[in-house]
PDB file of C-alpha atoms and ligand atoms in Angstrom:
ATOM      1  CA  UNK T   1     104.855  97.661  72.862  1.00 58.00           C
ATOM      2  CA  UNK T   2     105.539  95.402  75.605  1.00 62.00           C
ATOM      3  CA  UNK T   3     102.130  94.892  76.629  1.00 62.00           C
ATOM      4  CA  UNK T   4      99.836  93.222  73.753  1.00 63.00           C
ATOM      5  CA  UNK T   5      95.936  94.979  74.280  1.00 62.00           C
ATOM      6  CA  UNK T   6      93.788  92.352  76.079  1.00 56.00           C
ATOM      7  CA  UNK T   7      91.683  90.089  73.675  1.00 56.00           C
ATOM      8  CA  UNK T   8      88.021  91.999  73.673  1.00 54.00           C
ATOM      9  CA  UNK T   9      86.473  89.613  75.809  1.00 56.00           C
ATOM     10  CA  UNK T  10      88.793  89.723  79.078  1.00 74.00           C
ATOM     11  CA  UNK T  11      87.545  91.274  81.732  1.00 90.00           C
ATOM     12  CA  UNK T  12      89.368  94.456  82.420  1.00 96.00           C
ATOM     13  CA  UNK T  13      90.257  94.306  86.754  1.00 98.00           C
ATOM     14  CA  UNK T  14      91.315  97.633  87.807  1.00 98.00           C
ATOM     15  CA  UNK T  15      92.964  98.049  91.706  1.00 98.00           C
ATOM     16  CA  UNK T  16      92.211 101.097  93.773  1.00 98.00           C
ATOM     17  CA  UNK T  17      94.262 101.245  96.704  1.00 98.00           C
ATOM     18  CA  UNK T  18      94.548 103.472  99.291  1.00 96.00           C
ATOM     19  CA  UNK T  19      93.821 103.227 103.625  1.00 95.00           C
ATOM     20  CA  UNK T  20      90.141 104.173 102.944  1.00 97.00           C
ATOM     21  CA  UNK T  21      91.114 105.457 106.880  1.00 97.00           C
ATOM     22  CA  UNK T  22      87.472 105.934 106.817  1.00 97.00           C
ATOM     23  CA  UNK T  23      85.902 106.032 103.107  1.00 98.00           C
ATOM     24  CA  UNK T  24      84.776 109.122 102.073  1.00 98.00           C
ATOM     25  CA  UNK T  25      82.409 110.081  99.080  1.00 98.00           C
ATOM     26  CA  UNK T  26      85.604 111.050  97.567  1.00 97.00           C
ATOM     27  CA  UNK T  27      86.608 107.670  97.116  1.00 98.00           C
ATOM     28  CA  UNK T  28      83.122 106.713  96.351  1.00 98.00           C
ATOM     29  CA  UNK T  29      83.246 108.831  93.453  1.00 98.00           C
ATOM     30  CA  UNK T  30      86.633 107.544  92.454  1.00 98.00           C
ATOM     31  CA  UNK T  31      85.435 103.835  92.127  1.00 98.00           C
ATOM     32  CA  UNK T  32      81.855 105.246  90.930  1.00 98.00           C
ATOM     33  CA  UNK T  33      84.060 106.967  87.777  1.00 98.00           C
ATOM     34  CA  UNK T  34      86.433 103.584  87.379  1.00 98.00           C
ATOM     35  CA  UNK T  35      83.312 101.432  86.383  1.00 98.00           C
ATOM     36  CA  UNK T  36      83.235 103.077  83.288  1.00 97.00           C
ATOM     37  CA  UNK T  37      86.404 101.336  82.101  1.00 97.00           C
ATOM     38  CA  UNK T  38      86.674  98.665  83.984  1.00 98.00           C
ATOM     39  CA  UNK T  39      84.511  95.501  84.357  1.00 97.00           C
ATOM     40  CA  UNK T  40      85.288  95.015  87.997  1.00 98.00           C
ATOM     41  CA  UNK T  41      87.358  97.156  90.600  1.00 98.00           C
ATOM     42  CA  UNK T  42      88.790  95.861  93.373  1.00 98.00           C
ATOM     43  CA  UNK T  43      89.065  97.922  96.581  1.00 98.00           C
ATOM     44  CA  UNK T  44      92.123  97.278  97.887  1.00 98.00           C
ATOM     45  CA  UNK T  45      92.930  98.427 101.867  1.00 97.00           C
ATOM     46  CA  UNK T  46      96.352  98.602 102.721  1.00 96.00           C
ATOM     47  CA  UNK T  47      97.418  96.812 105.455  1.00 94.00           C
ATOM     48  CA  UNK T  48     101.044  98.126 105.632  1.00 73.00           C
ATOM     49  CA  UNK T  49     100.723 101.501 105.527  1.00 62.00           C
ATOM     50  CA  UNK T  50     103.302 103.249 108.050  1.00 65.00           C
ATOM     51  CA  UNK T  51     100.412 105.485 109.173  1.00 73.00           C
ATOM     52  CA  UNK T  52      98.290 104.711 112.953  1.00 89.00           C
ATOM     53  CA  UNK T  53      94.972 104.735 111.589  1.00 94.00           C
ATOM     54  CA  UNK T  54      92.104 105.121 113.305  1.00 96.00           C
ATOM     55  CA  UNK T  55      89.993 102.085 112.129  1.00 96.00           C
ATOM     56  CA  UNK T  56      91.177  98.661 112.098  1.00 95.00           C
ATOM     57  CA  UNK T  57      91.075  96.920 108.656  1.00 96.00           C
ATOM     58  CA  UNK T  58      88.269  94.940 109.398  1.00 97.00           C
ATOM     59  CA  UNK T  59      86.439  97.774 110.280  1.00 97.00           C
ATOM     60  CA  UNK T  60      87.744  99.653 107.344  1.00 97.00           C
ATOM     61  CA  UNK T  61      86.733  96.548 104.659  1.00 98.00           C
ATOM     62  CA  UNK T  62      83.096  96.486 106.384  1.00 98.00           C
ATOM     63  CA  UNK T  63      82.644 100.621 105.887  1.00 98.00           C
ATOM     64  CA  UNK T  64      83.817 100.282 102.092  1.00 98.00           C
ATOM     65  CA  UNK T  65      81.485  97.271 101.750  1.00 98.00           C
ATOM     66  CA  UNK T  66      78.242  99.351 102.980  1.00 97.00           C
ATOM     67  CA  UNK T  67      79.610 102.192 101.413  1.00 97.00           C
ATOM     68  CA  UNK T  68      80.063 101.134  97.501  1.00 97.00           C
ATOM     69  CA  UNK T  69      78.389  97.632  97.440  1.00 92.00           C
ATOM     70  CA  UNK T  70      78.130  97.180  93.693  1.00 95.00           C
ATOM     71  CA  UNK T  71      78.306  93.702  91.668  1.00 96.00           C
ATOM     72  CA  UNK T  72      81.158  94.498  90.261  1.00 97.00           C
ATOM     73  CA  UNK T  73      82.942  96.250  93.390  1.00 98.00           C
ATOM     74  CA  UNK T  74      84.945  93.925  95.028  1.00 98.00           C
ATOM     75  CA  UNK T  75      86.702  94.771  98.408  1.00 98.00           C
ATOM     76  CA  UNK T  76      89.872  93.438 100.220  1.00 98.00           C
ATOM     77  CA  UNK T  77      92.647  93.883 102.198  1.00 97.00           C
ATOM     78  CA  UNK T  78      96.320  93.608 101.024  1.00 97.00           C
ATOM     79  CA  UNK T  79      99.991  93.383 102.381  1.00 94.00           C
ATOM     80  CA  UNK T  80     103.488  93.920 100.675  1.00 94.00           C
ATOM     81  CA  UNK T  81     103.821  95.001  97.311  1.00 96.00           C
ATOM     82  CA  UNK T  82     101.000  96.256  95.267  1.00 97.00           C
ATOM     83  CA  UNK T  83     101.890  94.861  92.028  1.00 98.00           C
ATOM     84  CA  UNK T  84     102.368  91.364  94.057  1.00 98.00           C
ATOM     85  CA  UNK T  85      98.649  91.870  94.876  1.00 98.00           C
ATOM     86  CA  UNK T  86      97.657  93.463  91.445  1.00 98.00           C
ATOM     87  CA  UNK T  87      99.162  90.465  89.242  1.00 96.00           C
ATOM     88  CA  UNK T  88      97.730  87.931  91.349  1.00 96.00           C
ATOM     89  CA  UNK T  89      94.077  89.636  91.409  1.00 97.00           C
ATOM     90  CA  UNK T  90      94.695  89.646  87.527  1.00 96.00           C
ATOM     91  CA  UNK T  91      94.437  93.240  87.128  1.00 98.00           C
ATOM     92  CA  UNK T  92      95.638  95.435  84.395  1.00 97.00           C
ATOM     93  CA  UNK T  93      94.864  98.802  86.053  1.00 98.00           C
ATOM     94  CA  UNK T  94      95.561 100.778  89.318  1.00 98.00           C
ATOM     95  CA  UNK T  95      92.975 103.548  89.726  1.00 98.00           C
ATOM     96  CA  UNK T  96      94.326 106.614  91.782  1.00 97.00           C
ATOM     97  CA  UNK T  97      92.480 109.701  92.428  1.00 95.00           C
ATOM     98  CA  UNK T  98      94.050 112.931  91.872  1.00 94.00           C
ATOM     99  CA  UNK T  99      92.617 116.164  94.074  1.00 90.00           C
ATOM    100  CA  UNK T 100      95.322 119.083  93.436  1.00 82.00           C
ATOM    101  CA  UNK T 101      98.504 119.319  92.594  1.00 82.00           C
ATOM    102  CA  UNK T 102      99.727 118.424  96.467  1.00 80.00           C
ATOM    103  CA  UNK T 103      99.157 114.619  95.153  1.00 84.00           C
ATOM    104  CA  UNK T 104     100.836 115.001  92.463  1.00 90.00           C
ATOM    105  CA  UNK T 105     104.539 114.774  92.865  1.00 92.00           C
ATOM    106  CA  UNK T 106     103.569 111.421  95.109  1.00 93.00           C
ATOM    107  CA  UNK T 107     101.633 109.705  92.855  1.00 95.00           C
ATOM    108  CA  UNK T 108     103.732 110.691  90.223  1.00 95.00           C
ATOM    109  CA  UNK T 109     106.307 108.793  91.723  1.00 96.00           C
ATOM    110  CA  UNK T 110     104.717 105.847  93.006  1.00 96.00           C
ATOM    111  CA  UNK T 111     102.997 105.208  89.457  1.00 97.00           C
ATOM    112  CA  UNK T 112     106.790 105.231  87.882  1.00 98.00           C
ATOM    113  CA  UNK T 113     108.155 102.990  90.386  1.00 98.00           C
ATOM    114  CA  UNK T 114     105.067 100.687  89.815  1.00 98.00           C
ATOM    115  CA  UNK T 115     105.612 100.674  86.433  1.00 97.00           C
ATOM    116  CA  UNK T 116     109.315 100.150  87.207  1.00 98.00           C
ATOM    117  CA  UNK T 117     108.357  96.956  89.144  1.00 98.00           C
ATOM    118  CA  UNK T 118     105.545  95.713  86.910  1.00 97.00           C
ATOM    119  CA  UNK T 119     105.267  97.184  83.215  1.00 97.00           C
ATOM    120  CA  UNK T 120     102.071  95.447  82.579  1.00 95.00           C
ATOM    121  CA  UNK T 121      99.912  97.383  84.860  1.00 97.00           C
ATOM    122  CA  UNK T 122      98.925 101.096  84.251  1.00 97.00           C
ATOM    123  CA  UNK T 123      98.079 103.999  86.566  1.00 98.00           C
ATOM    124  CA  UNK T 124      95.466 105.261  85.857  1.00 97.00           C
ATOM    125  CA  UNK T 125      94.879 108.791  87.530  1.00 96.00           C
ATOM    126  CA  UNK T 126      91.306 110.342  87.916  1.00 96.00           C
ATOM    127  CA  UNK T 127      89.680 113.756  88.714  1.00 95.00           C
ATOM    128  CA  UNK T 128      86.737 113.589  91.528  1.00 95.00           C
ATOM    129  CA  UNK T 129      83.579 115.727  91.570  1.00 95.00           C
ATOM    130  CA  UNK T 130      84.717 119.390  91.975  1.00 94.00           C
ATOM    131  CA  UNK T 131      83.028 119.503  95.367  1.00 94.00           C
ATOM    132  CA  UNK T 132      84.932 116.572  96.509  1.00 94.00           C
ATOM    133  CA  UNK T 133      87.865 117.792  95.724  1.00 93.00           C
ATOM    134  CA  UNK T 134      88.698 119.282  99.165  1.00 91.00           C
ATOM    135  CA  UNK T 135      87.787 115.977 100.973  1.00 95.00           C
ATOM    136  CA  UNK T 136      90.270 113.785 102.621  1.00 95.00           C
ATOM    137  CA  UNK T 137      89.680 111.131 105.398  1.00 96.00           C
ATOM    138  CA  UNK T 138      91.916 113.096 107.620  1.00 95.00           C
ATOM    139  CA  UNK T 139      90.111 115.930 107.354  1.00 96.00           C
ATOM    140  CA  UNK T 140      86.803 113.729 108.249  1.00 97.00           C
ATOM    141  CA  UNK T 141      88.688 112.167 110.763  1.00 97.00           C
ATOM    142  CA  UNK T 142      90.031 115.568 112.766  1.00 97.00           C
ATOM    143  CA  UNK T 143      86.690 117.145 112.089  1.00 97.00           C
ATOM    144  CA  UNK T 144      84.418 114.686 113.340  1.00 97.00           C
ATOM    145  CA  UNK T 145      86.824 114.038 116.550  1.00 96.00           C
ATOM    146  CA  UNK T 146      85.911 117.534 117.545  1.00 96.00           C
ATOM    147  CA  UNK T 147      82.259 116.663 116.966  1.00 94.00           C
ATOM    148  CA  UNK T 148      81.960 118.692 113.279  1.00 96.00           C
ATOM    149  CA  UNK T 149      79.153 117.396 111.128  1.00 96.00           C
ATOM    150  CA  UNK T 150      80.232 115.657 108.425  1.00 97.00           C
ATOM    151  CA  UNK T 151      77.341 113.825 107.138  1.00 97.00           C
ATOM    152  CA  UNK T 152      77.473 115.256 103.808  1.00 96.00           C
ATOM    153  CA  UNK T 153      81.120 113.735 103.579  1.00 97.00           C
ATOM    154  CA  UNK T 154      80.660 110.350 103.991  1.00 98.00           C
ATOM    155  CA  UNK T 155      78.330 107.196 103.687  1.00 98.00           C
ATOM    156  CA  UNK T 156      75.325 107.145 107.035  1.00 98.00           C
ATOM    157  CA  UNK T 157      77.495 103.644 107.764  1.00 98.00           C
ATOM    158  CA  UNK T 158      80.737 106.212 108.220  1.00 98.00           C
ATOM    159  CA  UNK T 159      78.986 108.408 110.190  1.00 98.00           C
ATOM    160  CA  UNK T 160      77.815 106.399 112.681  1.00 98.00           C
ATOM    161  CA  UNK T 161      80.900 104.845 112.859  1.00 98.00           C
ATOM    162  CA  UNK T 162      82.966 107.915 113.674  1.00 98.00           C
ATOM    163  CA  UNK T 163      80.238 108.848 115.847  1.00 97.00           C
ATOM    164  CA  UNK T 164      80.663 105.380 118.209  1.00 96.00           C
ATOM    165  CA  UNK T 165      84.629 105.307 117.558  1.00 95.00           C
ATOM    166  CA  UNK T 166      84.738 109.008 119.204  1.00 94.00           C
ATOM    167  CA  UNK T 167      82.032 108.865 121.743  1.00 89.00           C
ATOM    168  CA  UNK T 168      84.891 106.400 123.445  1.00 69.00           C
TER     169      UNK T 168
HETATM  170  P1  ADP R 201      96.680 106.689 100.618  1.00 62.28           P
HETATM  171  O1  ADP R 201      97.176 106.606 102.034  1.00 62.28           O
HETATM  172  O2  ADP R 201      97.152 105.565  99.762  1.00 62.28           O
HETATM  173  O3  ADP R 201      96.840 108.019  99.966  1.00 62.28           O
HETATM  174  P2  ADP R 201      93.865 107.319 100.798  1.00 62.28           P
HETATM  175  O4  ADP R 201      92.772 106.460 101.346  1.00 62.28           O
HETATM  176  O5  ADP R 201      94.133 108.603 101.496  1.00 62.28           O
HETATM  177  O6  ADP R 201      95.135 106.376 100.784  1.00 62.28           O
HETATM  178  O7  ADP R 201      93.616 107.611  99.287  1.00 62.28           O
HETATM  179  C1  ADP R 201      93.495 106.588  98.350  1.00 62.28           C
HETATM  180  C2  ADP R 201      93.391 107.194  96.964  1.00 62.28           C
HETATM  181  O8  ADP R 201      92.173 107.915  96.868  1.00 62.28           O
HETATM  182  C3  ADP R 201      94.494 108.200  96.631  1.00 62.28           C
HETATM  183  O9  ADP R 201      94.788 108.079  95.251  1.00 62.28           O
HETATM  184  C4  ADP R 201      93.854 109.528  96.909  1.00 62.28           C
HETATM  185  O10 ADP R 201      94.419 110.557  96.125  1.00 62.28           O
HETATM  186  C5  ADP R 201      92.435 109.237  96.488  1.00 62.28           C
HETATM  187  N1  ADP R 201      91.469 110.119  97.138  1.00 62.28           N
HETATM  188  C6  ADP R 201      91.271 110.328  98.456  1.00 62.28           C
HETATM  189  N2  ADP R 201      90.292 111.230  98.681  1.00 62.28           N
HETATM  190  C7  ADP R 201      89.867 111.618  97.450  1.00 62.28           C
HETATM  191  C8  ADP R 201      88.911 112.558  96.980  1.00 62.28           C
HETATM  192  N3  ADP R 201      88.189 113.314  97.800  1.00 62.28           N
HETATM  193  N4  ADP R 201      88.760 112.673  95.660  1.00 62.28           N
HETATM  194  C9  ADP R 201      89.504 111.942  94.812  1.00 62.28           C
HETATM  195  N5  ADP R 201      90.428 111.057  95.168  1.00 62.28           N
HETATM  196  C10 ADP R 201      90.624 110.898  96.468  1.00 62.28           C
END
């Protein structure tokens, strides 16, 4: 094994990345279901992503902050390499949610090259609420542009948020 187990009283840090392009209660659920196993989670907002998104990071961290404040949530922003930012948050864990097999051969391939680059840290893949299973924040984000309700998508800070960002 090349990882010993972690002596019983370290703190187990799990990372869930992702653009959180806005947070959804999918995600919610995600880090809701990672505080079983792990002692704290950080939130971890991409900052490189190739994608145009519609909320800045800043605006992004503040959502995720109203959205899952917890003690034990912690929320930031990140650039580069994910196992850079992992090993330096002293986490032994990245948390990735898994909706249907359409994520699949992605994450499949981003845990292996993780592992590839860092063989400390482990994927760790969860399984939403079934009702949340559909949810994506692009779907939120193209619904709610042409004025669909999606309250029972996302947090009230979310909502209001999309509301202002497309009342532009
Ligand atoms: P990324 O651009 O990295 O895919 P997202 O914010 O879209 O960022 O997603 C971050 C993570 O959250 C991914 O692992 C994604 O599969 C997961 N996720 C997104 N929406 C849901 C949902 N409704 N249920 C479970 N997991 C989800």
């Amino acid at each position: 094994m090349s990882a010993p187990p972690a002596p019983p009283s370290a703190s187990r840090v799990a990372v869930y990345p992702g653009s959180f392009d806005p947070i959804t209660r999918g995600h919610a659920d995600i880090v809701e279901r990672s505080l079983r196993f792990a002692d704290r989670v950080i939130v971890a907002v991409a900052v490189n992503a190739a994608k145009q998104p519609l909320f800045s990071v800043e605006e992004r961290l503040a959502l995720i902050r109203r959205a899952v404040s917890h003690p034990s949530v912690e929320v930031r922003s990140f650039d580069g390499l994910l196992v850079d930012f992992a090993r330096r948050a002293g986490a032994t864990m990245i948390v990735r949610g898994l909706r249907a097999v359409s994520d699949f051969e992605y994450e499949f391939q981003m845990a292996l090259m993780n592992r590839n680059l860092e063989p400390a840290l482990e994927t760790v893949f969860l399984v939403p609420a079934l009702d949340l299973t559909y949810l994506s924040s692009s779907l939120v984000r193209e619904v709610a542009r042409h004025g669909g309700d999606v309250s029972q998508l996302v947090h009230s800070a979310v909502l209001q948020a999309l509301r202002d960002k497309f009342a532009k």
